[in-house]
Short mmCIF file of C-alpha atoms in Angstrom, two decimals:
data_model
loop_
_atom_site.label_atom_id
_atom_site.label_comp_id
_atom_site.label_asym_id
_atom_site.label_seq_id
_atom_site.Cartn_x
_atom_site.Cartn_y
_atom_site.Cartn_z
CA UNK A 1 -0.32 -0.07 -0.31
CA UNK A 2 1.35 3.27 -0.86
CA UNK A 3 0.06 6.74 0.04
CA UNK A 4 -0.76 9.79 -2.22
CA UNK A 5 0.47 12.39 -1.67
CA UNK A 6 0.48 14.40 -5.10
CA UNK A 7 -0.86 14.22 -8.25
CA UNK A 8 0.07 15.69 -11.60
CA UNK A 9 -3.36 15.98 -13.47
CA UNK A 10 -2.72 17.35 -17.79
CA UNK A 11 -5.49 16.88 -19.54
CA UNK A 12 -7.42 17.70 -23.14
CA UNK A 13 -10.91 16.74 -21.81
CA UNK A 14 -12.01 18.15 -18.69
CA UNK A 15 -15.01 15.79 -18.69
CA UNK A 16 -15.21 14.40 -14.60
CA UNK A 17 -12.17 16.51 -13.65
CA UNK A 18 -14.49 18.55 -10.98
CA UNK A 19 -15.12 15.33 -8.96
CA UNK A 20 -11.81 13.89 -9.17
CA UNK A 21 -10.17 17.24 -8.50
CA UNK A 22 -12.64 17.49 -5.68
CA UNK A 23 -11.43 13.86 -4.34
CA UNK A 24 -7.96 14.87 -4.36
CA UNK A 25 -8.62 18.01 -2.18
CA UNK A 26 -10.30 16.17 0.65
CA UNK A 27 -7.37 13.72 0.70
CA UNK A 28 -4.92 16.42 1.06
CA UNK A 29 -3.40 15.63 -2.35
CA UNK A 30 -0.72 18.04 -3.54
CA UNK A 31 -1.87 18.94 -7.61
CA UNK A 32 0.12 20.11 -10.49
CA UNK A 33 -1.43 21.32 -13.47
CA UNK A 34 -0.95 22.38 -16.69
CA UNK A 35 -2.14 24.88 -18.99
CA UNK A 36 -6.06 24.63 -18.98
CA UNK A 37 -6.39 22.15 -16.80
CA UNK A 38 -4.36 24.56 -14.03
CA UNK A 39 -7.29 27.42 -14.89
CA UNK A 40 -10.11 24.85 -14.67
CA UNK A 41 -9.15 23.52 -11.55
CA UNK A 42 -8.09 26.80 -9.71
CA UNK A 43 -11.81 28.19 -10.95
CA UNK A 44 -13.08 25.09 -9.13
CA UNK A 45 -11.75 26.86 -5.55
CA UNK A 46 -9.65 24.06 -5.46
CA UNK A 47 -5.55 25.07 -4.70
CA UNK A 48 -3.18 23.68 -7.40
CA UNK A 49 0.18 24.32 -8.52
CA UNK A 50 1.54 25.20 -11.63
CA UNK A 51 3.92 22.84 -13.50
CA UNK A 52 5.80 26.07 -14.50
CA UNK A 53 6.07 27.13 -11.15
CA UNK A 54 7.86 23.90 -10.96
CA UNK A 55 10.09 24.04 -13.43
CA UNK A 56 10.62 27.46 -13.56
CA UNK A 57 9.79 27.75 -17.03
CA UNK A 58 7.33 28.55 -19.31
CA UNK A 59 5.13 27.04 -21.67
CA UNK A 60 6.48 26.96 -24.67
CA UNK A 61 5.83 26.77 -28.97
CA UNK A 62 2.74 27.36 -28.46
CA UNK A 63 1.95 24.99 -25.96
CA UNK A 64 3.71 21.84 -27.65
CA UNK A 65 6.76 21.99 -24.85
CA UNK A 66 4.79 22.31 -21.67
CA UNK A 67 6.11 18.97 -19.06
CA UNK A 68 8.96 17.88 -20.72
CA UNK A 69 11.37 19.31 -18.11
CA UNK A 70 13.67 17.27 -15.39
CA UNK A 71 11.91 18.16 -12.83
CA UNK A 72 8.52 16.76 -13.70
CA UNK A 73 10.18 13.58 -15.11
CA UNK A 74 12.30 12.94 -12.32
CA UNK A 75 9.59 13.47 -10.16
CA UNK A 76 7.91 10.34 -11.71
CA UNK A 77 10.68 8.56 -12.30
CA UNK A 78 12.75 8.43 -9.53
CA UNK A 79 12.51 4.82 -7.47
CA UNK A 80 11.67 5.49 -4.11
CA UNK A 81 13.44 2.55 -2.76
CA UNK A 82 16.93 3.44 -4.14
CA UNK A 83 18.86 5.91 -2.18
CA UNK A 84 21.13 7.71 -5.01
CA UNK A 85 17.73 8.86 -6.71
CA UNK A 86 15.89 9.76 -4.08
CA UNK A 87 19.00 11.95 -2.97
CA UNK A 88 19.28 13.47 -6.64
CA UNK A 89 15.67 14.50 -6.07
CA UNK A 90 16.46 16.35 -3.15
CA UNK A 91 19.76 18.04 -4.69
CA UNK A 92 17.86 19.49 -7.33
CA UNK A 93 14.78 19.99 -5.83
CA UNK A 94 12.91 17.61 -7.70
CA UNK A 95 9.08 16.58 -6.05
CA UNK A 96 7.95 13.31 -5.96
CA UNK A 97 5.25 12.68 -7.87
CA UNK A 98 2.96 9.53 -6.65
CA UNK A 99 0.01 9.83 -9.58
CA UNK A 100 -0.56 11.05 -13.29
CA UNK A 101 -3.24 11.88 -14.37
CA UNK A 102 -3.10 12.32 -18.63
CA UNK A 103 -5.67 12.01 -21.45
CA UNK A 104 -4.32 12.39 -24.44
CA UNK A 105 -5.00 14.60 -27.35
CA UNK A 106 -7.87 12.94 -29.71
CA UNK A 107 -5.92 11.80 -32.75
CA UNK A 108 -8.09 9.33 -34.14
CA UNK A 109 -11.52 11.47 -33.85
CA UNK A 110 -9.52 14.27 -35.67
CA UNK A 111 -7.80 11.54 -37.89
CA UNK A 112 -11.95 11.00 -38.32
CA UNK A 113 -13.23 14.59 -39.29
CA UNK A 114 -10.58 16.15 -41.69
CA UNK A 115 -7.67 15.59 -44.00
CA UNK A 116 -5.94 18.59 -43.02
CA UNK A 117 -2.24 17.51 -42.13
CA UNK A 118 -1.55 20.39 -40.10
CA UNK A 119 -4.58 19.76 -37.94
CA UNK A 120 -3.70 16.28 -37.65
CA UNK A 121 -0.06 16.40 -36.71
CA UNK A 122 -0.82 18.87 -33.57
CA UNK A 123 -3.03 15.98 -32.60
CA UNK A 124 0.20 14.14 -32.42
CA UNK A 125 0.57 13.99 -28.25
CA UNK A 126 3.66 13.84 -27.08
CA UNK A 127 4.20 15.39 -23.15
CA UNK A 128 1.12 13.00 -22.67
CA UNK A 129 2.67 10.11 -23.83
CA UNK A 130 5.48 10.90 -22.33
CA UNK A 131 4.14 10.96 -19.31
CA UNK A 132 1.75 7.75 -19.46
CA UNK A 133 5.13 5.92 -20.28
CA UNK A 134 7.17 7.10 -17.34
CA UNK A 135 4.29 7.00 -14.63
CA UNK A 136 3.91 3.11 -16.26
CA UNK A 137 7.60 2.31 -15.84
CA UNK A 138 7.26 3.40 -12.54
CA UNK A 139 4.36 1.52 -11.15
CA UNK A 140 5.99 0.24 -7.84
CA UNK A 141 6.41 4.42 -6.79
CA UNK A 142 3.07 5.90 -8.92
CA UNK A 143 0.02 5.22 -9.86
CA UNK A 144 -0.66 6.38 -13.50
CA UNK A 145 -4.23 6.89 -14.63
CA UNK A 146 -4.32 7.08 -19.14
CA UNK A 147 -7.75 7.85 -19.55
CA UNK A 148 -11.07 9.67 -18.49
CA UNK A 149 -13.29 6.11 -18.44
CA UNK A 150 -10.77 5.19 -15.11
CA UNK A 151 -12.17 8.18 -13.27
CA UNK A 152 -14.57 6.68 -11.21
CA UNK A 153 -12.50 3.72 -10.50
CA UNK A 154 -9.61 5.72 -8.87
CA UNK A 155 -11.32 7.61 -6.67
CA UNK A 156 -13.62 4.43 -5.63
CA UNK A 157 -10.04 3.28 -5.02
CA UNK A 158 -9.00 6.04 -3.04
CA UNK A 159 -12.01 6.15 -0.84
CA UNK A 160 -11.50 2.22 0.42
CA UNK A 161 -7.92 2.58 1.01
CA UNK A 162 -7.70 5.84 2.27
CA UNK A 163 -6.25 8.14 0.09
CA UNK A 164 -3.64 5.04 -0.82
CA UNK A 165 -3.41 2.09 -3.82
CA UNK A 166 -1.91 -1.00 -3.58
CA UNK A 167 0.91 -2.50 -5.61
CA UNK A 168 -1.29 -4.84 -7.16
CA UNK A 169 -4.05 -1.59 -8.03
CA UNK A 170 -0.40 0.25 -9.64
CA UNK A 171 0.32 -3.04 -11.73
CA UNK A 172 -3.08 -3.22 -13.59
CA UNK A 173 -3.27 0.53 -14.86
CA UNK A 174 0.97 0.11 -15.50
CA UNK A 175 -0.88 -2.07 -17.79
CA UNK A 176 -3.60 0.34 -18.66
CA UNK A 177 -1.56 2.62 -19.99
CA UNK A 178 0.63 0.47 -22.10
CA UNK A 179 -2.39 -0.79 -23.87
CA UNK A 180 -3.87 3.20 -24.22
CA UNK A 181 -0.45 4.32 -25.50
CA UNK A 182 0.55 1.06 -27.85
CA UNK A 183 -2.95 2.14 -29.34
CA UNK A 184 -1.77 5.43 -29.75
CA UNK A 185 1.04 5.11 -31.01
CA UNK A 186 -0.35 2.41 -34.01
CA UNK A 187 -3.34 4.83 -35.12
CA UNK A 188 -0.37 7.39 -35.86
CA UNK A 189 1.79 4.78 -37.47
CA UNK A 190 -0.93 4.01 -39.51
CA UNK A 191 -1.63 7.71 -40.52
CA UNK A 192 1.65 7.45 -41.62
CA UNK A 193 1.89 4.56 -43.23
CA UNK A 194 -1.25 5.07 -45.16
CA UNK A 195 0.65 4.12 -48.37
CA UNK A 196 2.01 1.44 -47.20
CA UNK A 197 6.20 1.57 -48.03
CA UNK A 198 6.75 -0.08 -44.81
CA UNK A 199 5.33 -3.13 -44.64
CA UNK A 200 4.18 -4.19 -41.28
CA UNK A 201 1.02 -5.17 -39.40
CA UNK A 202 -0.08 -2.92 -37.29
CA UNK A 203 -3.84 -2.91 -35.56
CA UNK A 204 -5.04 -2.05 -32.84
CA UNK A 205 -8.81 -2.68 -31.07
CA UNK A 206 -9.87 -0.96 -27.49
CA UNK A 207 -13.22 -1.34 -27.90
CA UNK A 208 -14.63 -4.58 -26.95
CA UNK A 209 -17.43 -6.93 -26.44
CA UNK A 210 -16.94 -10.33 -24.57
CA UNK A 211 -19.55 -12.72 -26.42
CA UNK A 212 -21.52 -15.31 -24.68
CA UNK A 213 -18.87 -18.29 -25.92
CA UNK A 214 -16.80 -18.33 -29.13
CA UNK A 215 -17.42 -20.60 -32.13
CA UNK A 216 -18.40 -23.63 -29.71
CA UNK A 217 -19.60 -23.58 -25.92
CA UNK A 218 -16.25 -24.60 -24.36
CA UNK A 219 -14.40 -21.73 -26.29
CA UNK A 220 -13.94 -17.91 -24.61
CA UNK A 221 -15.00 -15.08 -27.69
CA UNK A 222 -14.87 -11.40 -28.09
CA UNK A 223 -15.05 -9.22 -30.52
CA UNK A 224 -13.00 -6.23 -31.06
CA UNK A 225 -14.72 -3.37 -32.80
CA UNK A 226 -17.48 -1.49 -32.43
CA UNK A 227 -20.87 -3.21 -34.02
CA UNK A 228 -22.81 -0.63 -34.11
CA UNK A 229 -21.24 1.15 -36.98
CA UNK A 230 -21.82 -1.53 -38.86
CA UNK A 231 -26.33 -1.71 -37.96
CA UNK A 232 -28.61 -1.22 -35.25
CA UNK A 233 -30.14 -3.92 -33.64
CA UNK A 234 -33.91 -3.81 -33.62
CA UNK A 235 -34.88 -7.21 -31.74
CA UNK A 236 -33.53 -10.14 -30.02
CA UNK A 237 -30.93 -11.78 -27.70
CA UNK A 238 -27.39 -11.30 -27.93
CA UNK A 239 -24.81 -11.54 -31.26
CA UNK A 240 -22.89 -14.46 -30.65
CA UNK A 241 -19.84 -15.40 -32.29
CA UNK A 242 -21.09 -17.47 -35.17
CA UNK A 243 -23.89 -14.42 -35.95
CA UNK A 244 -21.01 -12.22 -36.43
CA UNK A 245 -19.25 -14.13 -39.11
CA UNK A 246 -22.66 -14.81 -41.08
CA UNK A 247 -23.50 -11.25 -41.16
CA UNK A 248 -19.94 -10.29 -42.12
CA UNK A 249 -20.46 -13.28 -45.16
CA UNK A 250 -23.71 -12.05 -46.05
CA UNK A 251 -23.03 -8.27 -45.70
CA UNK A 252 -20.08 -8.40 -48.48
CA UNK A 253 -22.32 -11.18 -50.90
CA UNK A 254 -25.28 -8.48 -50.79
CA UNK A 255 -23.16 -5.59 -52.05
CA UNK A 256 -22.45 -7.46 -55.02
CA UNK A 257 -26.04 -6.43 -55.93
CA UNK A 258 -27.72 -3.56 -56.86
CA UNK A 259 -31.31 -4.91 -57.66
CA UNK A 260 -33.50 -6.10 -55.29
CA UNK A 261 -31.99 -9.11 -53.54
CA UNK A 262 -32.20 -11.09 -51.21
CA UNK A 263 -29.87 -14.18 -49.55
CA UNK A 264 -30.38 -16.55 -46.97
CA UNK A 265 -27.00 -17.82 -45.56
CA UNK A 266 -25.92 -20.95 -43.24
CA UNK A 267 -22.39 -21.47 -41.81
CA UNK A 268 -21.21 -18.41 -43.91
CA UNK A 269 -22.63 -19.77 -47.10
CA UNK A 270 -25.33 -19.10 -49.55
CA UNK A 271 -28.35 -21.69 -49.24
CA UNK A 272 -30.73 -19.36 -50.96
CA UNK A 273 -30.34 -16.30 -53.19
CA UNK A 274 -32.46 -14.35 -55.74
CA UNK A 275 -32.80 -11.01 -57.36
CA UNK A 276 -36.36 -9.78 -58.61
CA UNK A 277 -37.86 -6.58 -59.44
CA UNK A 278 -39.64 -7.42 -55.30
CA UNK A 279 -38.83 -8.31 -52.27
CA UNK A 280 -41.81 -10.76 -51.79
CA UNK A 281 -40.63 -12.86 -55.47
CA UNK A 282 -37.03 -12.48 -53.73
CA UNK A 283 -37.84 -14.17 -50.10
CA UNK A 284 -39.83 -16.94 -52.18
CA UNK A 285 -37.56 -17.90 -55.25
CA UNK A 286 -34.66 -17.65 -52.34
CA UNK A 287 -36.33 -19.94 -49.76
CA UNK A 288 -37.15 -22.31 -53.47
CA UNK A 289 -33.19 -23.03 -53.39
CA UNK A 290 -32.59 -24.75 -50.03
CA UNK A 291 -35.68 -24.73 -47.82
CA UNK A 292 -33.90 -27.24 -45.33
CA UNK A 293 -30.89 -25.00 -45.06
CA UNK A 294 -32.87 -22.06 -44.44
CA UNK A 295 -34.40 -22.94 -41.16
CA UNK A 296 -32.33 -21.39 -38.72
CA UNK A 297 -30.54 -19.41 -41.27
CA UNK A 298 -29.77 -15.26 -41.63
CA UNK A 299 -31.50 -13.41 -43.98
CA UNK A 300 -29.48 -10.47 -45.53
CA UNK A 301 -31.13 -8.33 -48.10
CA UNK A 302 -30.54 -4.78 -49.56
CA UNK A 303 -34.15 -3.64 -49.82
CA UNK A 304 -36.49 -2.66 -47.47
CA UNK A 305 -38.44 -5.63 -45.81
CA UNK A 306 -42.49 -4.64 -46.46
CA UNK A 307 -45.07 -6.06 -44.29
CA UNK A 308 -46.34 -8.83 -46.63
CA UNK A 309 -43.19 -10.19 -46.77
CA UNK A 310 -42.47 -10.19 -42.81
CA UNK A 311 -45.66 -12.15 -42.76
CA UNK A 312 -44.36 -14.50 -45.35
CA UNK A 313 -41.01 -14.92 -43.75
CA UNK A 314 -42.28 -14.90 -40.46
CA UNK A 315 -43.60 -18.84 -41.56
CA UNK A 316 -39.85 -19.85 -41.13
CA UNK A 317 -37.92 -19.96 -38.11
CA UNK A 318 -34.43 -18.03 -38.15
CA UNK A 319 -32.36 -16.61 -36.44
CA UNK A 320 -30.98 -13.03 -38.03
CA UNK A 321 -32.47 -10.70 -40.60
CA UNK A 322 -30.83 -7.68 -41.68
CA UNK A 323 -32.07 -5.15 -43.84
CA UNK A 324 -31.56 -1.04 -44.79
CA UNK A 325 -34.68 -0.26 -43.12
CA UNK A 326 -38.12 -2.17 -42.18
CA UNK A 327 -41.81 -0.62 -43.69
CA UNK A 328 -44.49 0.29 -41.21
CA UNK A 329 -45.87 -2.56 -39.31
CA UNK A 330 -43.21 -4.85 -39.84
CA UNK A 331 -41.30 -4.99 -37.43
CA UNK A 332 -44.68 -5.97 -35.24
CA UNK A 333 -44.39 -8.83 -36.75
CA UNK A 334 -40.98 -10.04 -37.08
CA UNK A 335 -40.77 -9.36 -33.60
CA UNK A 336 -43.68 -12.51 -32.81
CA UNK A 337 -40.32 -13.97 -32.78
CA UNK A 338 -38.52 -12.75 -29.17
CA UNK A 339 -35.27 -13.74 -29.66
CA UNK A 340 -35.29 -13.13 -33.41
CA UNK A 341 -32.14 -11.02 -34.06
CA UNK A 342 -33.75 -8.33 -36.38
CA UNK A 343 -30.72 -5.71 -37.79
CA UNK A 344 -30.96 -2.49 -39.45
CA UNK A 345 -27.70 -2.28 -41.42
CA UNK A 346 -26.01 1.12 -41.56
CA UNK A 347 -23.50 0.62 -44.33
CA UNK A 348 -21.11 -1.72 -45.58
CA UNK A 349 -18.92 -3.03 -44.33
CA UNK A 350 -16.36 -3.28 -46.67
CA UNK A 351 -12.66 -3.72 -45.77
CA UNK A 352 -9.28 -3.37 -47.57
CA UNK A 353 -7.64 -6.00 -45.73
CA UNK A 354 -8.09 -9.41 -44.13
CA UNK A 355 -5.97 -11.34 -41.58
CA UNK A 356 -6.06 -13.97 -39.61
CA UNK A 357 -3.83 -16.27 -37.06
CA UNK A 358 -1.91 -19.00 -38.65
CA UNK A 359 1.60 -20.78 -36.83
CA UNK A 360 1.93 -17.99 -34.08
CA UNK A 361 1.59 -15.67 -36.91
CA UNK A 362 -0.78 -13.56 -38.53
CA UNK A 363 -1.59 -13.92 -42.45
CA UNK A 364 -2.73 -10.70 -43.95
CA UNK A 365 -3.89 -10.27 -47.55
CA UNK A 366 -5.92 -7.90 -49.63
CA UNK A 367 -9.78 -8.48 -50.00
CA UNK A 368 -10.65 -9.95 -53.40
CA UNK A 369 -12.61 -7.02 -53.91
CA UNK A 370 -12.52 -8.19 -57.84
CA UNK A 371 -16.37 -8.41 -59.02
CA UNK A 372 -16.32 -8.89 -62.85
CA UNK A 373 -18.61 -7.27 -65.63
CA UNK A 374 -19.54 -8.46 -69.07
CA UNK A 375 -16.62 -6.58 -70.02
CA UNK A 376 -14.29 -8.93 -68.15
CA UNK A 377 -15.58 -12.20 -69.63
CA UNK A 378 -13.30 -13.83 -72.75
CA UNK A 379 -15.62 -16.56 -74.75
CA UNK A 380 -12.83 -19.43 -75.50
CA UNK A 381 -15.59 -21.39 -76.91
CA UNK A 382 -17.28 -21.21 -80.45
CA UNK A 383 -20.36 -20.25 -79.08
CA UNK A 384 -20.75 -17.29 -77.46
CA UNK A 385 -23.17 -16.96 -74.36
CA UNK A 386 -26.83 -15.37 -74.69
CA UNK A 387 -27.69 -12.07 -72.98
CA UNK A 388 -29.35 -14.06 -70.60
CA UNK A 389 -26.65 -16.50 -69.84
CA UNK A 390 -24.13 -14.03 -69.68
CA UNK A 391 -26.41 -12.20 -67.05
CA UNK A 392 -26.46 -15.52 -65.61
CA UNK A 393 -22.89 -16.28 -65.77
CA UNK A 394 -22.58 -12.36 -63.75
CA UNK A 395 -24.65 -13.68 -60.89
CA UNK A 396 -23.15 -16.76 -60.55
CA UNK A 397 -19.43 -15.59 -60.02
CA UNK A 398 -20.79 -13.25 -57.72
CA UNK A 399 -21.80 -16.09 -55.49
CA UNK A 400 -19.24 -18.20 -55.86
CA UNK A 401 -16.67 -15.72 -55.05
CA UNK A 402 -18.40 -15.52 -51.43
CA UNK A 403 -18.56 -19.37 -51.61
CA UNK A 404 -16.42 -21.62 -49.35
CA UNK A 405 -13.83 -23.50 -51.84
CA UNK A 406 -13.86 -25.90 -53.63
CA UNK A 407 -16.79 -24.26 -54.92
CA UNK A 408 -19.54 -24.71 -57.65
CA UNK A 409 -22.67 -22.18 -58.22
CA UNK A 410 -25.55 -23.65 -60.39
CA UNK A 411 -28.41 -20.72 -61.61
CA UNK A 412 -30.78 -20.08 -63.95
CA UNK A 413 -32.73 -16.31 -64.07
CA UNK A 414 -31.10 -14.83 -61.57
CA UNK A 415 -31.90 -17.42 -58.94
CA UNK A 416 -29.15 -19.41 -56.89
CA UNK A 417 -30.89 -23.36 -57.97
CA UNK A 418 -27.60 -25.19 -55.70
CA UNK A 419 -24.22 -25.02 -55.14
CA UNK A 420 -21.63 -27.29 -53.74
CA UNK A 421 -19.66 -26.06 -51.43
CA UNK A 422 -16.18 -26.83 -49.51
CA UNK A 423 -15.39 -30.05 -51.12
CA UNK A 424 -11.85 -31.30 -51.49
CA UNK A 425 -12.56 -32.14 -55.01
CA UNK A 426 -14.65 -29.44 -58.07
CA UNK A 427 -15.93 -32.55 -59.07
CA UNK A 428 -17.46 -33.75 -56.26
CA UNK A 429 -18.64 -29.97 -55.48
CA UNK A 430 -20.37 -30.53 -59.15
CA UNK A 431 -22.27 -33.43 -57.85
CA UNK A 432 -23.20 -31.91 -54.78
CA UNK A 433 -25.13 -28.94 -56.38
CA UNK A 434 -26.53 -30.91 -59.15
CA UNK A 435 -28.02 -33.91 -56.15
CA UNK A 436 -29.32 -31.10 -54.06
CA UNK A 437 -31.40 -29.19 -57.14
CA UNK A 438 -32.44 -32.44 -57.60
CA UNK A 439 -34.29 -32.78 -53.87
CA UNK A 440 -35.75 -29.61 -54.50
CA UNK A 441 -37.27 -29.98 -57.95
CA UNK A 442 -34.99 -27.47 -60.69
CA UNK A 443 -34.52 -28.62 -63.77
CA UNK A 444 -30.84 -27.66 -64.64
CA UNK A 445 -32.19 -27.28 -68.56
CA UNK A 446 -30.46 -24.01 -69.77
CA UNK A 447 -28.93 -23.30 -66.40
CA UNK A 448 -25.40 -22.26 -66.06
CA UNK A 449 -22.29 -23.09 -63.87
CA UNK A 450 -19.96 -21.06 -62.24
CA UNK A 451 -16.56 -22.47 -60.13
CA UNK A 452 -14.26 -20.87 -58.45
CA UNK A 453 -10.86 -22.00 -59.99
CA UNK A 454 -10.50 -23.41 -62.84
CA UNK A 455 -11.13 -27.33 -64.08
CA UNK A 456 -7.90 -29.19 -64.51
CA UNK A 457 -9.74 -31.67 -66.53
CA UNK A 458 -12.71 -31.97 -68.96
CA UNK A 459 -14.71 -34.04 -66.15
CA UNK A 460 -16.66 -31.56 -64.71
CA UNK A 461 -17.79 -29.75 -67.60
CA UNK A 462 -19.18 -32.73 -69.39
CA UNK A 463 -21.16 -33.96 -66.27
CA UNK A 464 -22.44 -30.23 -65.83
CA UNK A 465 -23.71 -30.84 -69.80
CA UNK A 466 -25.25 -34.25 -69.01
CA UNK A 467 -27.56 -32.32 -66.52
CA UNK A 468 -28.66 -29.41 -68.61
CA UNK A 469 -25.98 -26.53 -68.38
CA UNK A 470 -25.60 -24.72 -71.08
CA UNK A 471 -22.94 -22.01 -70.36
CA UNK A 472 -19.95 -21.82 -68.08
CA UNK A 473 -18.00 -19.60 -66.05
CA UNK A 474 -13.94 -20.11 -64.99
CA UNK A 475 -11.10 -17.99 -63.93
CA UNK A 476 -9.21 -20.63 -66.46
CA UNK A 477 -5.39 -21.63 -66.42
CA UNK A 478 -5.32 -25.01 -66.33
CA UNK A 479 -2.57 -27.03 -68.66
CA UNK A 480 -5.67 -28.53 -69.79
CA UNK A 481 -7.51 -26.00 -70.52
CA UNK A 482 -8.02 -26.89 -74.01
CA UNK A 483 -9.55 -30.22 -73.55
CA UNK A 484 -12.81 -28.63 -71.62
CA UNK A 485 -12.77 -25.91 -74.35
CA UNK A 486 -13.26 -29.00 -76.89
CA UNK A 487 -16.12 -30.64 -74.69
CA UNK A 488 -17.70 -27.37 -75.05
CA UNK A 489 -17.05 -26.63 -78.45
CA UNK A 490 -18.42 -30.41 -79.85
CA UNK A 491 -21.69 -30.26 -76.98
CA UNK A 492 -23.18 -26.38 -78.43
CA UNK A 493 -21.29 -24.89 -74.88
CA UNK A 494 -20.95 -21.58 -73.92
CA UNK A 495 -17.86 -21.43 -71.84
CA UNK A 496 -16.30 -17.81 -70.84
CA UNK A 497 -12.49 -17.14 -68.50
CA UNK A 498 -12.37 -14.23 -66.28
CA UNK A 499 -8.61 -14.53 -65.56
CA UNK A 500 -9.24 -14.14 -61.75
CA UNK A 501 -9.06 -17.11 -59.17
CA UNK A 502 -11.96 -16.77 -56.01
CA UNK A 503 -10.33 -18.96 -53.41
CA UNK A 504 -12.20 -18.57 -50.52
CA UNK A 505 -10.93 -20.49 -47.42
#
């Protein structure tokens, strides 16, 4: 236990400072402060000492240099248990500082509101970050409070311990301080490295949510970030780890479509998807794609949900629905299941990079942002695709891009008929899709096929043709592409190469 006899306060945001300063005054703690902080405390009628009176040096360079002085940092870094340190502090009239309270300049908030480089640079805190590190380093003797969010906890500590703090508490606050400083420096680095000339993995998220569990109940789970930036929850139970994975997959998939579209997902893959002039028809056709897998699924649409569609949806048990808005009367219908998660999308969740842990390291890659257009199609077959086939090929290619590899997608009239996903063989993925289409009574006559990667042999094209497929889209690039091309030419199939593979693991 260590008594707090003095505190240095240097904060940008004065929120909550009145209660804190009053507590210090009641415990007889000497307050040192700077600039606007000193004026704020003085106006409260609470005695304080200017840092300039301690250092005998004014704040200079427009406030850039205030606390960067041996009498300040000596008072923080001096080791009370080391006789030599204490002798030097006495020799140079350096006061002991037992607590440091710092609120850093709002660099990230400034970055979010302006592109003015001068304004951004001026919000890079120098003195504050130095005070945090110094006090945290000397946690055996100093309590560091690096954020407004800890003010109430500090007040409780002082009241509980009669103006003192334990060694355990000081070390905990030191850990928090380094979390604040490392996050702050990461944000600054990423700003300066926006052109990515320095190859480095620097990511930091302080805001977090403790999830009920991870992928399975025996695993802990956390989400680092702010879900409210992506959607507003209007109803239902707490969102889970697996829900977040499904929502991420669904949002990225639905972003591919501009016309009214609805997708039903299960385990990050679309089990139903259709684009139609109205949402009700899109819902019925998406559900028809796999009404079995749709049970307990996640519904994502880019179109406001109307009452009639909500009534039809409500006949099925599903876990989540996400839409841009809900027309009058629809929420009452959908909320009839109290645990059903109803979300209003705020904006797209697109990001430029994807990263995942692997082999005690981190894999980082650019997001697959390539979406093929009609001009990207290179028909390598003698027969070129008809306008309807081309429309369906592009539609199918969007879906297969967001399906787990190996993946095959079968489409007709902008409706997902069936897919085979997550298979170790492309032939197996195709056979799975064909079998599934048959189970739900879909005719594949005149349908198209999309593959996320090239066909190493002609067998997939042959099997697809025998099932009724008339057009194929794939990246191409196999040393045996000619075998698939010849089969298409001999059987009047149209086949387009895109030159872009879309593996997803």
